[in-house]
Structure formats: C-alpha cells, structure tokens
XYZ file of C-alpha atoms in Angstrom:
753
model
C 0.000 0.000 0.000
C 1.483 3.299 -1.054
C 1.667 6.111 1.472
C -0.148 9.217 0.207
C 0.944 12.628 1.291
C -0.135 13.356 4.797
C -0.287 9.827 6.215
C 3.272 9.617 7.394
C 2.894 12.923 9.157
C -0.320 11.787 10.745
C 1.263 8.673 12.312
C 3.534 9.417 15.286
C 6.903 7.750 15.771
C 5.478 5.753 18.683
C 1.966 4.425 18.233
C -0.360 5.876 20.878
C -2.769 3.644 22.732
C -6.157 4.828 21.486
C -7.843 2.334 23.832
C -6.275 3.638 27.034
C -8.831 4.502 29.702
C -11.850 3.180 27.833
C -14.435 1.019 29.560
C -15.500 -2.344 28.109
C -18.391 -1.003 26.019
C -16.314 1.901 24.713
C -13.471 -0.487 23.736
C -15.901 -2.693 21.879
C -17.230 0.320 19.947
C -13.678 1.152 18.889
C -12.565 -2.379 18.005
C -15.545 -3.341 15.819
C -14.208 -1.765 12.654
C -15.970 -3.799 9.966
C -19.651 -3.580 9.089
C -22.386 -1.201 10.178
C -22.313 -0.158 13.820
C -24.775 1.830 15.919
C -23.392 3.209 19.177
C -26.224 4.252 21.476
C -24.453 6.750 23.659
C -26.316 8.006 26.702
C -25.805 11.476 28.124
C -22.348 11.886 29.651
C -21.175 8.450 28.491
C -18.145 9.664 26.513
C -19.358 9.498 22.907
C -16.852 12.065 21.624
C -14.049 10.089 23.248
C -15.255 6.923 21.532
C -15.490 8.601 18.121
C -12.013 10.061 18.310
C -10.529 6.858 19.711
C -12.155 4.875 16.900
C -10.791 7.277 14.299
C -7.310 7.160 15.809
C -7.439 3.352 16.061
C -8.301 3.017 12.369
C -5.357 5.237 11.443
C -2.786 3.776 13.831
C -3.718 0.241 12.752
C -3.341 1.411 9.161
C -6.792 0.154 8.230
C -7.227 3.251 6.071
C -5.455 6.414 5.020
C -6.762 9.727 6.372
C -8.224 10.557 2.955
C -10.324 7.366 3.122
C -12.209 8.403 6.248
C -15.299 10.612 6.339
C -16.287 11.920 9.776
C -19.299 14.240 9.983
C -20.614 16.325 12.863
C -23.426 18.837 13.317
C -21.508 21.833 14.595
C -18.190 23.473 13.844
C -17.423 23.308 17.556
C -17.818 19.525 17.587
C -15.676 19.243 14.449
C -12.883 21.349 15.982
C -13.009 19.332 19.202
C -12.722 16.072 17.303
C -9.847 17.397 15.169
C -7.962 18.481 18.284
C -8.508 15.156 20.037
C -7.486 13.126 16.992
C -4.355 15.255 16.600
C -3.504 14.677 20.273
C -3.870 10.905 19.892
C -1.923 10.792 16.630
C 0.801 13.191 17.644
C -0.091 15.611 14.865
C -2.859 16.636 12.428
C -4.188 14.509 9.583
C -4.818 17.180 6.920
C -6.317 14.893 4.278
C -8.989 13.591 6.657
C -12.548 14.403 5.602
C -13.755 15.754 8.936
C -16.315 18.514 9.424
C -19.994 19.378 9.482
C -22.500 17.902 7.051
C -22.642 21.186 5.157
C -18.858 21.581 5.046
C -18.325 18.057 3.705
C -21.141 18.464 1.180
C -19.635 21.753 -0.045
C -16.223 20.110 -0.383
C -17.752 17.293 -2.402
C -19.869 19.627 -4.515
C -17.010 21.931 -5.511
C -15.251 18.938 -7.055
C -18.229 18.181 -9.292
C -20.110 21.477 -9.469
C -20.527 21.316 -13.248
C -22.563 18.146 -12.920
C -25.350 20.062 -11.146
C -25.175 23.233 -13.252
C -22.781 25.216 -11.047
C -19.182 26.372 -11.309
C -16.618 25.327 -8.669
C -16.449 28.875 -7.317
C -20.184 29.005 -6.531
C -21.398 31.344 -3.776
C -23.276 30.186 -0.686
C -25.947 32.807 0.035
C -26.822 34.057 3.484
C -30.389 34.438 4.742
C -30.809 38.046 3.591
C -29.742 37.233 0.042
C -32.025 34.198 -0.012
C -35.004 36.341 0.990
C -34.177 38.969 -1.614
C -34.081 36.314 -4.317
C -37.299 34.747 -3.088
C -39.081 38.110 -3.156
C -38.099 38.560 -6.795
C -39.755 35.250 -7.604
C -42.848 36.240 -5.652
C -43.157 39.443 -7.655
C -43.025 37.455 -10.888
C -45.841 35.214 -9.645
C -47.801 38.187 -8.242
C -47.748 36.814 -4.695
C -48.588 39.426 -2.074
C -45.845 39.593 0.585
C -48.384 40.603 3.232
C -50.533 37.530 2.601
C -47.574 35.220 2.060
C -44.573 36.356 4.141
C -41.328 35.558 2.301
C -39.749 34.105 5.443
C -42.575 31.607 5.764
C -42.236 30.533 2.125
C -38.461 30.322 2.571
C -38.969 28.085 5.605
C -41.255 25.808 3.574
C -38.623 25.488 0.833
C -35.980 24.764 3.463
C -38.133 21.962 4.913
C -38.539 20.451 1.461
C -34.795 20.515 0.895
C -34.221 18.870 4.282
C -36.437 16.046 3.028
C -34.502 15.774 -0.245
C -37.427 17.086 -2.319
C -36.726 18.988 -5.525
C -39.549 21.103 -7.099
C -40.627 18.241 -9.376
C -40.906 15.815 -6.457
C -43.127 17.852 -4.153
C -46.224 16.017 -2.916
C -49.142 17.675 -4.779
C -51.173 18.151 -1.615
C -48.323 20.082 0.039
C -47.617 22.237 -2.996
C -51.294 23.121 -3.423
C -51.721 24.047 0.255
C -49.160 26.877 0.165
C -49.241 30.247 -1.636
C -52.435 29.626 -3.613
C -50.949 26.517 -5.163
C -47.974 28.449 -6.573
C -45.407 27.081 -4.117
C -43.929 24.517 -6.511
C -43.514 27.133 -9.247
C -41.951 29.575 -6.784
C -39.547 26.884 -5.599
C -38.593 26.103 -9.216
C -38.072 29.792 -10.067
C -35.956 30.232 -6.941
C -33.741 27.270 -7.903
C -33.416 28.506 -11.486
C -32.361 31.929 -10.264
C -29.795 30.408 -7.897
C -28.211 28.447 -10.737
C -28.167 31.541 -12.957
C -26.249 33.394 -10.218
C -23.871 30.459 -9.668
C -25.102 30.288 -6.096
C -26.803 27.977 -3.667
C -28.230 28.146 -0.164
C -27.300 25.841 2.716
C -30.088 23.421 1.902
C -28.745 23.095 -1.641
C -25.399 21.808 -0.431
C -26.973 18.568 0.701
C -29.725 18.540 -1.952
C -27.300 18.963 -4.871
C -24.973 16.317 -3.430
C -27.865 13.928 -3.054
C -28.935 14.530 -6.643
C -25.341 14.160 -7.816
C -24.834 10.817 -6.094
C -28.200 9.530 -7.305
C -27.893 10.539 -10.961
C -24.151 10.233 -11.636
C -23.117 6.602 -11.205
C -19.421 7.346 -11.816
C -19.314 10.034 -9.127
C -21.226 7.832 -6.698
C -18.870 4.904 -7.231
C -15.801 7.134 -6.888
C -16.901 8.390 -3.462
C -18.045 4.928 -2.386
C -14.580 3.598 -3.257
C -12.860 6.502 -1.542
C -14.546 6.277 1.859
C -13.668 3.003 3.524
C -14.939 4.253 6.883
C -17.726 6.704 7.667
C -18.278 8.035 11.176
C -21.326 10.105 12.140
C -21.889 12.079 15.325
C -25.377 12.919 16.734
C -27.072 10.576 14.293
C -30.445 11.109 15.988
C -30.425 14.696 14.652
C -30.043 13.828 10.961
C -32.736 14.894 8.518
C -33.985 12.864 5.566
C -31.530 14.353 3.040
C -28.538 13.691 5.313
C -29.757 10.164 5.967
C -30.096 9.378 2.247
C -26.680 10.907 1.550
C -25.033 8.696 4.155
C -26.811 5.563 2.899
C -25.591 6.171 -0.642
C -21.986 6.709 0.455
C -21.934 3.619 2.702
C -23.442 1.146 0.225
C -20.131 -0.410 -0.819
C -17.935 -0.604 2.299
C -20.881 -0.757 4.754
C -18.389 0.483 7.368
C -20.790 3.078 8.721
C -20.497 3.899 12.412
C -23.274 6.119 13.750
C -23.118 7.472 17.283
C -26.217 8.970 18.800
C -28.877 8.863 21.467
C -32.500 8.385 20.516
C -33.428 9.736 23.954
C -31.876 13.108 23.037
C -33.621 13.662 19.706
C -35.146 17.116 20.289
C -34.902 18.919 16.952
C -37.960 17.674 15.027
C -38.930 21.309 14.364
C -35.566 21.725 12.616
C -36.098 18.763 10.311
C -34.468 16.053 12.452
C -36.027 12.614 11.998
C -35.714 10.340 15.063
C -36.842 7.437 12.857
C -33.396 7.464 11.211
C -31.776 6.067 14.338
C -34.740 3.914 15.376
C -34.648 1.925 12.117
C -30.863 1.632 11.802
C -30.849 -2.142 12.252
C -33.539 -2.520 9.592
C -31.687 -0.263 7.170
C -28.387 -2.062 7.713
C -29.024 -5.779 8.287
C -26.467 -7.424 10.504
C -25.544 -4.148 12.193
C -23.917 -4.323 15.604
C -25.509 -2.237 18.362
C -23.482 -1.167 21.389
C -24.972 0.725 24.314
C -22.805 3.157 26.254
C -24.672 3.316 29.554
C -21.977 4.234 32.078
C -22.312 7.913 32.858
C -19.320 10.003 33.935
C -21.224 13.227 34.617
C -24.103 12.941 37.040
C -25.008 11.470 40.417
C -27.034 8.229 40.790
C -30.172 10.154 41.795
C -30.008 12.463 38.775
C -29.546 9.498 36.444
C -32.298 7.535 38.199
C -34.754 10.406 37.811
C -33.877 10.914 34.136
C -34.046 7.181 33.324
C -37.380 6.775 35.112
C -38.854 9.678 33.169
C -37.679 8.668 29.698
C -38.836 5.092 30.256
C -42.386 6.363 29.643
C -41.528 6.859 25.943
C -42.610 3.994 23.698
C -40.550 5.006 20.646
C -37.039 4.284 21.908
C -34.365 1.632 21.574
C -33.846 1.420 25.313
C -30.902 1.859 27.664
C -30.403 2.648 31.337
C -27.738 5.047 32.506
C -25.686 4.173 35.566
C -22.642 5.511 37.335
C -19.921 4.101 39.518
C -20.131 7.209 41.688
C -21.992 7.032 44.989
C -24.046 9.447 47.055
C -25.266 12.785 45.823
C -28.436 14.775 46.376
C -31.867 13.742 45.215
C -33.557 15.779 42.511
C -35.381 18.648 44.264
C -39.003 19.142 43.188
C -40.544 22.333 44.541
C -43.998 23.814 44.205
C -44.535 27.562 44.558
C -47.424 30.009 44.455
C -46.544 31.820 41.238
C -43.853 32.623 38.695
C -42.497 35.604 40.633
C -42.157 33.433 43.719
C -40.308 30.899 41.617
C -37.852 33.549 40.393
C -37.208 34.680 43.973
C -36.674 31.101 45.081
C -34.180 30.434 42.332
C -32.336 33.704 42.942
C -31.944 33.150 46.659
C -30.969 29.501 46.207
C -28.225 30.640 43.816
C -27.017 33.130 46.414
C -26.856 30.277 48.928
C -24.817 28.112 46.577
C -22.540 31.050 45.860
C -21.898 31.585 49.585
C -21.070 27.890 49.848
C -18.347 28.301 47.230
C -20.139 27.406 43.986
C -19.064 29.244 40.878
C -21.861 31.101 39.114
C -20.571 29.840 35.780
C -21.430 26.312 36.933
C -25.081 27.211 37.519
C -27.700 27.197 34.753
C -31.416 27.877 34.472
C -33.018 25.962 31.614
C -36.462 27.101 30.464
C -38.912 25.617 27.989
C -39.909 28.936 26.411
C -37.833 32.052 25.866
C -40.336 34.373 27.554
C -39.609 32.672 30.887
C -36.186 34.285 31.139
C -37.592 37.762 31.753
C -38.673 37.196 35.341
C -35.318 35.643 36.204
C -33.424 38.483 34.529
C -35.425 41.045 36.485
C -34.815 39.201 39.729
C -31.093 38.887 39.112
C -30.901 42.628 38.505
C -32.492 43.222 41.935
C -30.105 40.772 43.621
C -27.048 41.937 41.700
C -26.406 38.460 40.298
C -24.482 38.622 37.019
C -25.897 36.449 34.259
C -25.830 35.742 30.549
C -28.450 34.508 28.112
C -27.089 31.751 25.888
C -28.513 31.111 22.460
C -30.158 34.506 22.173
C -30.051 38.080 23.383
C -31.118 39.207 26.824
C -34.774 40.053 27.082
C -34.345 43.814 26.717
C -31.844 43.338 23.883
C -34.266 41.475 21.608
C -35.143 43.372 18.439
C -38.905 43.310 19.010
C -38.453 44.515 22.616
C -36.172 47.342 21.488
C -38.770 48.338 18.886
C -41.582 48.404 21.443
C -39.480 50.377 23.915
C -38.576 52.825 21.139
C -42.298 53.505 20.704
C -42.600 54.224 24.437
C -39.505 56.439 24.364
C -40.936 58.513 21.530
C -44.298 58.817 23.281
C -42.597 59.925 26.499
C -40.028 62.150 24.806
C -40.819 63.401 21.312
C -37.272 64.667 20.726
C -35.749 61.171 20.873
C -34.238 60.941 17.375
C -32.846 57.430 17.847
C -36.254 56.088 18.803
C -37.869 57.995 15.928
C -35.505 56.499 13.341
C -35.930 53.015 14.738
C -39.715 52.810 14.492
C -40.881 55.434 11.986
C -40.952 52.702 9.324
C -41.501 49.748 11.630
C -43.869 48.307 10.558
C -43.408 49.376 6.955
C -45.177 52.650 6.219
C -43.793 53.295 2.757
C -40.990 55.570 3.940
C -37.969 54.610 1.908
C -34.299 55.479 2.509
C -34.585 58.581 0.303
C -37.421 60.027 2.400
C -35.624 59.375 5.667
C -32.411 60.901 4.286
C -34.273 64.066 3.281
C -35.795 64.266 6.740
C -32.426 63.859 8.453
C -30.882 66.535 6.250
C -33.597 69.040 7.103
C -33.304 68.281 10.826
C -29.544 68.860 10.642
C -29.927 72.110 8.673
C -32.483 73.557 11.056
C -30.961 72.117 14.226
C -34.243 70.495 15.271
C -35.309 66.941 16.216
C -36.538 64.583 13.514
C -40.098 64.692 14.840
C -40.081 68.493 14.541
C -38.667 68.284 11.016
C -41.384 65.802 10.097
C -44.034 68.199 11.436
C -42.652 71.245 9.625
C -44.812 72.572 6.791
C -41.995 72.134 4.281
C -41.104 68.737 5.661
C -37.829 67.936 4.026
C -38.466 69.762 0.830
C -37.745 66.657 -1.172
C -40.452 64.594 0.448
C -43.286 63.481 -1.772
C -46.899 64.192 -0.744
C -47.490 60.518 0.103
C -44.498 60.473 2.468
C -45.613 63.719 4.109
C -49.070 62.256 4.640
C -47.577 59.125 6.186
C -45.439 61.179 8.561
C -48.422 63.316 9.556
C -50.451 60.224 10.469
C -47.519 58.765 12.387
C -47.008 61.950 14.390
C -50.743 62.128 15.033
C -50.610 58.611 16.508
C -47.686 59.549 18.751
C -49.537 62.661 19.970
C -52.702 60.679 20.704
C -50.788 58.047 22.676
C -49.006 60.803 24.590
C -52.399 62.169 25.635
C -53.306 58.713 26.961
C -50.264 58.532 29.249
C -51.894 60.324 32.176
C -55.108 58.289 32.129
C -53.944 54.830 31.069
C -51.863 52.398 33.127
C -48.479 51.795 31.463
C -49.301 48.231 30.444
C -52.581 49.237 28.844
C -50.861 52.101 27.030
C -48.197 49.822 25.603
C -50.855 47.348 24.482
C -52.691 50.186 22.733
C -49.507 51.366 21.015
C -48.603 47.879 19.796
C -52.069 47.295 18.382
C -52.812 50.700 16.871
C -49.353 51.057 15.326
C -49.761 47.740 13.542
C -46.576 46.406 15.110
C -48.219 43.443 16.846
C -50.214 42.625 13.726
C -47.003 42.685 11.699
C -45.743 39.696 13.691
C -49.143 37.981 13.625
C -49.033 38.055 9.833
C -45.421 36.889 9.739
C -45.374 33.107 9.282
C -41.674 32.672 10.002
C -40.523 30.296 12.712
C -39.385 33.256 14.852
C -42.706 35.142 14.763
C -44.558 33.273 17.562
C -41.607 33.786 19.891
C -41.509 37.496 19.116
C -45.208 37.825 19.912
C -44.627 35.969 23.156
C -41.840 38.409 24.056
C -44.112 41.395 23.377
C -46.813 39.968 25.615
C -44.230 39.416 28.310
C -43.100 43.045 27.921
C -46.661 44.265 28.480
C -46.708 42.244 31.692
C -43.381 43.758 32.751
C -44.537 47.329 32.098
C -47.617 46.792 34.281
C -45.356 46.541 37.311
C -44.505 50.235 37.041
C -46.499 53.309 37.986
C -45.416 55.352 34.976
C -43.841 54.908 31.585
C -40.960 57.114 32.742
C -40.171 54.846 35.692
C -40.203 51.813 33.396
C -37.835 53.447 30.912
C -35.522 54.394 33.782
C -35.580 50.766 34.893
C -34.691 49.575 31.392
C -31.747 51.977 31.276
C -30.496 50.487 34.529
C -30.938 46.977 33.190
C -28.971 47.765 30.035
C -26.229 49.462 32.054
C -25.827 46.413 34.249
C -25.985 44.120 31.248
C -23.074 45.943 29.689
C -20.746 45.271 32.623
C -18.206 42.584 31.796
C -18.071 39.711 34.253
C -16.747 36.237 33.612
C -18.476 34.442 36.496
C -22.061 34.428 35.221
C -25.202 32.394 35.768
C -26.331 30.888 32.455
C -29.909 31.355 31.247
C -31.042 29.426 28.184
C -33.741 27.286 26.652
C -33.641 23.529 26.990
C -32.893 23.229 23.277
C -29.843 25.484 23.611
C -28.547 23.384 26.540
C -27.978 20.275 24.439
C -24.358 19.170 24.795
C -23.645 21.386 27.829
C -23.252 20.450 31.490
C -23.266 22.303 34.815
C -22.791 21.498 38.481
C -26.233 22.900 39.327
C -29.234 23.003 37.002
C -32.588 24.697 37.686
C -35.572 23.536 35.626
C -38.452 25.968 36.267
C -41.948 26.007 34.799
C -42.805 22.306 34.820
C -46.531 22.905 34.361
C -49.191 21.730 31.962
C -49.669 24.313 29.258
C -45.988 25.212 29.361
C -44.085 21.939 29.529
C -44.972 19.875 27.590
C -45.489 22.767 25.213
C -49.022 22.818 23.778
C -47.764 23.632 20.283
C -45.762 20.396 20.194
C -48.836 18.396 21.196
C -51.061 20.144 18.656
C -48.655 19.656 15.759
C -47.405 16.135 16.397
C -49.683 14.488 18.972
C -48.089 11.472 20.665
C -44.812 11.990 18.786
C -44.714 15.576 20.024
C -45.280 14.456 23.600
C -42.424 11.978 23.362
C -40.104 14.653 22.021
C -41.109 16.962 24.894
C -40.287 14.144 27.318
C -36.900 13.731 25.634
C -36.402 17.448 26.143
C -37.087 17.017 29.874
C -34.593 14.149 29.904
C -31.970 16.365 28.274
C -32.591 19.043 30.905
C -32.130 16.704 33.860
C -28.992 15.105 32.443
C -27.244 18.482 32.082
C -26.717 18.432 35.874
C -23.613 17.022 37.488
C -24.387 17.483 41.193
C -27.756 19.151 41.702
C -30.980 19.288 39.752
C -33.814 21.500 41.040
C -37.201 21.307 39.308
C -40.003 23.753 40.122
C -43.591 24.446 39.149
C -46.046 27.164 40.094
C -49.718 27.040 40.993
C -50.295 30.327 39.191
C -48.380 31.919 36.388
C -48.814 35.062 34.385
C -48.495 33.980 30.781
C -48.633 36.751 28.201
C -50.179 39.159 30.665
C -52.911 36.733 31.756
C -52.961 34.991 35.114
C -53.745 31.316 34.891
C -53.917 28.478 37.398
C -51.606 25.655 36.531
C -51.417 21.964 37.158
C -47.968 20.520 37.548
C -46.594 18.884 34.419
C -47.395 15.246 33.776
C -43.609 14.799 33.742
C -43.582 15.557 37.475
C -45.746 12.501 38.128
C -43.418 10.381 36.001
C -40.338 11.085 38.104
C -39.502 8.044 40.274
C -40.115 8.753 43.955
C -36.901 7.019 45.025
C -34.827 9.743 43.368
C -36.947 12.817 44.109
C -37.337 15.025 47.162
C -40.552 17.033 47.098
C -40.903 20.350 48.892
C -42.848 23.599 48.838
C -44.520 26.348 50.785
C -46.615 25.413 53.811
C -50.305 25.162 53.019
C -49.809 25.597 49.284
C -52.296 23.875 47.008
C -50.739 23.075 43.665
C -52.992 21.534 41.096
C -53.932 18.122 42.449
C -51.061 18.089 44.944
C -51.088 19.904 48.261
C -48.048 20.848 50.274
C -48.628 21.120 53.992
C -47.473 20.265 57.457
C -44.087 21.678 56.721
C -43.927 24.018 59.723
C -44.693 21.179 62.084
C -41.811 19.178 60.725
C -39.433 22.089 60.367
C -40.104 25.109 62.632
C -37.790 27.301 60.572
C -40.408 27.274 57.824
C -43.113 28.765 60.046
C -41.986 32.368 59.512
C -44.245 34.802 57.683
C -41.828 34.660 54.742
C -40.757 31.389 53.217
C -37.024 30.794 53.601
C -35.900 30.268 50.025
C -32.342 29.611 51.005
C -33.543 26.421 52.634
C -34.677 25.248 49.187
C -31.131 24.195 48.692
C -30.794 22.752 52.194
C -33.910 21.009 53.466
C -36.687 18.810 52.161
C -40.370 19.300 52.685
C -42.695 16.478 51.745
C -45.808 16.582 49.615
C -49.078 15.696 51.222
C -51.569 13.363 49.627
C -53.382 14.053 46.411
C -56.887 15.362 46.227
C -56.524 18.860 47.657
C -58.509 21.611 46.071
C -56.615 23.654 43.495
C -55.409 27.098 44.459
C -57.522 29.986 43.264
C -56.016 31.900 40.402
C -54.367 35.171 41.226
C -55.820 38.281 39.644
C -54.346 41.614 38.690
C -57.063 43.444 40.609
C -56.570 44.134 44.284
C -59.645 43.513 46.436
C -58.175 45.438 49.349
C -59.190 48.956 50.417
C -56.580 51.662 50.346
C -53.470 50.481 52.160
C -52.757 52.322 55.437
C -49.314 53.818 55.936
C -46.890 51.378 57.460
C -48.837 48.305 56.328
C -46.840 45.369 55.043
C -47.561 44.357 51.446
C -46.368 41.947 48.815
C -45.601 42.768 45.168
C -45.132 39.908 42.727
C -41.942 41.385 41.301
C -40.343 43.434 44.066
C -41.323 41.165 46.959
C -42.211 42.359 50.459
C -42.234 45.938 51.642
C -44.025 48.628 53.672
C -46.235 51.482 52.485
C -44.493 54.817 53.105
C -46.852 57.187 51.234
C -50.081 57.046 49.248
C -51.771 59.317 46.733
C -54.932 58.001 45.113
C -54.109 54.584 43.705
C -50.359 55.277 43.689
C -48.295 53.903 46.565
C -44.723 54.639 47.549
C -43.266 51.480 49.061
C -39.952 50.678 50.709
C -39.204 47.140 49.497
C -36.932 44.853 51.475
C -34.857 43.865 48.465
C -35.638 46.352 45.701
C -35.526 49.635 47.635
C -38.122 52.418 47.353
C -40.545 52.209 44.393
C -43.805 53.815 43.270
C -46.434 51.289 42.203
C -50.158 51.147 41.500
C -52.110 49.644 44.418
C -53.834 47.019 42.283
C -50.468 45.290 41.848
C -49.914 44.694 45.560
C -51.652 42.653 48.223
C -51.498 42.574 52.024
C -48.638 40.452 53.378
C-alpha cells in the first residue's frame, strides 16, 4: 500500500494507545471496525471520546489512510473538538482527513463536481438576507402578495422540502397546493433557477445537490463509495432525511458506517431532524452491531435515576439505562410555589446560597422551555445583583422586538428622541424609503431640530413626496394621541394600545416565520413587565439600569437558556423551572405532532435533567402570568413520572398546587413557620408533599380587592417582593421594598402580606 501525502505525518513515531482509559463497552465500539455499527451513547457516556478513539485506532492500525475516512458532525465546535482530540492521539494533524460538518463536507464534495449540477466550482453560498431577496423577486413574478404570504414563511417551507430531499418536481401535490395559492412549486422552481443563474446555492442546496449528484451520476457515486472506507457520524439522531439518504448512498459499498447517537436526546424535530433514522438503523443495515454506552461520567445516581425513570415512559425508543460508579449525591429537588415571581425569587436566593457555599456562578444554569420565561429571572437577578448571561439569544431587553416596542414608548414619552424615531418610523413598513428618511435627516440637521419636529414642519424635508408627508403626519398624530393617553392609562394598557394601533403586533401575527410566535410571546411578556410600574418614565428608567448592568463585563455568570440550547452542555447545578401543563410539555408540540410531540417533549425534559452534574432543582407554580394573563396551573405530567426514590418534594406550607397539596411543613421544620418562606432552605432542606386530592389554588388576579393600604402596612408585590407602604396618593403607593428599595407602584399590583 502506497503512502499518500499526509499519512506519514499523521502517524507518530510511537503508536499511541487509542484504547487507554476506555471502559469495556467503549473499547468494543472502537474495536468493531468492519460492518455497520450503531453506538447508542447516553448522556455523559463519553461518545466524543469513543469517536475520536475509533478514528485514531483506524489510522494507527493502518486500516485506512486519512483521505479514506469521512467523519461528519453537526456543529463546527464539535468538528474542531474532534480534530484536536485526533491530533492529540496521533501526535499531529491529519490534513487529508474528511472531517467537518455535514454542510462543510457536502460543499467540499460539490465543488469537485459542481458542473454536474449546473454550477461552477467557485459558486457562492448565500446568506439568509440574500435568499429572501431572491425569493421576493420570484414572488413578484408570480404576483404573490408579501403581506398575505410572508417571504420568510415561504423560505422556511422550501428549506423543509430541501431537508427532506425534495426537488420542485418531487413535491407532494397536496403540500404544494396548500401553500401560496398553489404556486409554491412554481416559486420553488423559479428560486432554484435563479440560484443556478447566479452560480449560487443556499445551505439546503449543499446537501440537496450532493444527493442529486450521487443519485444521478453513477461514476461520481462509485468514486466516493470507493474513496470512503470508513464513515463516522456524530449525533445521528439529529439527521434529517436528506442527510440520511446521503449517508446511505456513500456507505453502500464498504458498509463500514459507524453512527453514534442517542434516541433519547432527539429534540430537533422542528428543525427537520427525523428520530426514525436512528430507530430503524438495524432494519436499514441488516447485521448491524448495536453497542450501548450506559456508564455515565457526569451525574449522580439520583439524577440518572430520575432521568431514566422519566424517559422510560416513551414507547418510541431503543432502550438503555444510565448508571454511574459514583456514589451518594443529592436527590432531585421538586418544589412547588405560588406563582412565577415566587419561583424567580426562590431560584435567585438559592443561587445566592450556593454562591456563599463556594459554587461558581458559571457552573449554575437555568433551563427554560420557552424564551419568555427568562424575563422574570433576569429582572430578579438585577435586583439581587447576580451577574448572568443569556445563551442562544439576546437578553430580554436586547431582543429586536423589545427594542422596537421600547422605542415607541420612548418617543411617546419624549418626542425629541431621534434614535427612537428612526428606529420605528418605518416599523412596521409605512412606505418611507431610505430617500425620504435621508431628506428628513438633512432638514433636521440644517435647522438644528429633532426629527419629529422636522417631520411636522410645513416644508417637511423639501424633497419629500406628498405621500411620504401624509404618512409622517399620520404617524405623528398617533404619537400625539398616545401621549395624551399617558396620564389616564396604566403603562401596560398604554403599551398594548400602542402595539395594536401602530400595527406592530399585527405585523408579527401576519409573519409566518418560525421566529414570529416567539416574538409575539416576548411582546406579551413586555406588556406584563410594564404593568409593574407606575409610569412609563419609571419603566424606561428601569430599562436603562438593566442595560447598564448588562453591559458590565463579568466572567463568572449564571447561564440562562432554553432547553434546546442546553444540548451538549453540562453544569454542576441546574434549575428547571416552569414544569406545568400548558408550558411543559409545550401545547404547540402536542397540537402539531400528537403522541410523537409528547415523546419529544419528554426527551427534552430528559436532556434538561442530564445536564446536571451534582444538583438538579425542578419547580412548578400554581399560578403563572403567561402573556399578561394569570392562569392556574397543574404541575406537568412529567412531574408525576419522576420516580419517587430519586426525588425530594418540597414547597410552601399550606400551598395547594394543582392536584397536589403541600402542607405540614412548619410542624416538621419550625424554621419554615416564619411569615416569609425561607428560600435559602430550598437548597438545604426537604419538605414532603401531602396526599393528592386537595382543592386547586384559586387563580391570582391583577385586581386588588383590598381597600386603600394604610401607611406602614406590610404588602407583597409579585416582582419586588415584600415591603411597607411609606406614602399614598390616590391609587399610587410609595413602598420601601426589602430587596428592591423604594418604588412607586399602583395599588392594584400589591396585596397585604
């Protein structure tokens, strides 16, 4: 066997032991080199170590040259990690190795044979903005109204088709007819034609073109089948249909396909992932070996026991049970609380307790099911001075839709705010193009006046057309009307009015993109946040403080993220709030996919629990304000599915939570009998749940039934906590809060303590 360039450099002078430190199952996964192999790797079981050891073993045993190995991952981070580990085992890099993401490997393959699919080797890969621009051109040709058929929604539909390996001529008729007045197939075809004309493709095309190439060109298919003696795949449970078909075609000759994955961690169905790919592996590849990596090196026995007991309720799984050689550890803490604000306080004070005990904030994470949940925690951390970061997305007040809404409030409160004016004068679209805005800015600069004043001037910009002047006049009239409402309307009601009358909320309702529902949820959460303040001015001052604190650099930060974003991460302490029906499992998942959706939601819960190394704290609330509406909540069905042997239940004395009631706590632990629940003890002591059958707690309301609060009376505010009334004027109270300092609030947002 000749030695191609790069192999000699890849093999170190002394052969490393790729098997060193592996357990029996991991060694077996490395040593079975011939034939199809499925490695079911549970959370924290060392799958990356197995993949890299297998790759190194193949090379050090000279079973293949680096150029004969294809190793694919889902993220650039995973690819870099594998490259570094392989280099460490081999004593140097293997440059000719085909190792990278699916898209990177497909692009590499496609550039070698671009002409076969109508492209040139130097083709361009378009970003999202360019894709949308091209799609809009096609929509104009087909006379499709962008307001009725949002381009992002149509782009998402095309992306889903590409993920399934469907070209325009292969679309199911019923799907094509159901979208864009039956013009979806034609739009898709026009879009693809335009891409080819521009010598360009989008990310979906990388896999789609490769799939078409391998299917239609027998010589190319055979060349790649002969090249790749070994194929290794990471996170196989997350593959879509196109990726699955691509891998099957490449592995037909050697059949040396090793797929590593965990069917219990398949949580990306909404992104095109098909859990069936891993579930039917043995049927697709007869004679395949299946190895289960069940020894966990991350979590305590109780955490693993809770996670395994929960996921066992899924029917669609291959089955495995995680275990660990470690002993001891805390049980999973399950806590019921009155409401979402109480939950945020509990989490915040528990974190402070852990911090005092020596825990690093960077080893603490809060994992939520829905993005809107982060707001209450962010607000609480600001009050406590706990530094944090939001992973996988911006902080609440940094989100584009929140900045837009706040810009509206800024302009209503202060008409001279040019930055706010520029941000929202054409948001939503009002027909004011760049030329109109430039003319307006030029006039404002010439006259030394704010943009709003320039827009109101009789000669408004000189160069402005009558239509633009009319648009500006209506916009300014709206701002003036909302300003008049400030004195009479509560801040939350005012913001709701602004969002509706401006058309901003409706803009997102009409948007069919995947991000639109989340943006609407954020806006509803903002309305709820604004209601906590007596005036718009006090809210805007609060936001300024939040942004100032957010800008401070600090390395030791609590992590806030969604459960989806937490995949692949691990922390010493994990909080899992909001385990309630109507939130988790998420109703949208149940509506769209029924039983399959429920199983994916349960897998998501499993992923959340298994992120924890030492502590896992789950919480649910009897009442929660969701999108500015208070609702009573039953604890999630997942709570009932947690095995009792691994769970410690606790909660406030006398609290009725759905069909569970927590009581008798003060009798068992006198420290809990104080008028304020000791949240720090959440991390220290257990309080048992009483029997089922208690009456559910009444829903909280936003209306106070109390008479005017006397001076000195002790009250409770859902956001700021406990405090005393220092002054009162009408329905406005000035309160000295124990944690948040002195605030002015409307009396309907407080209750006697």
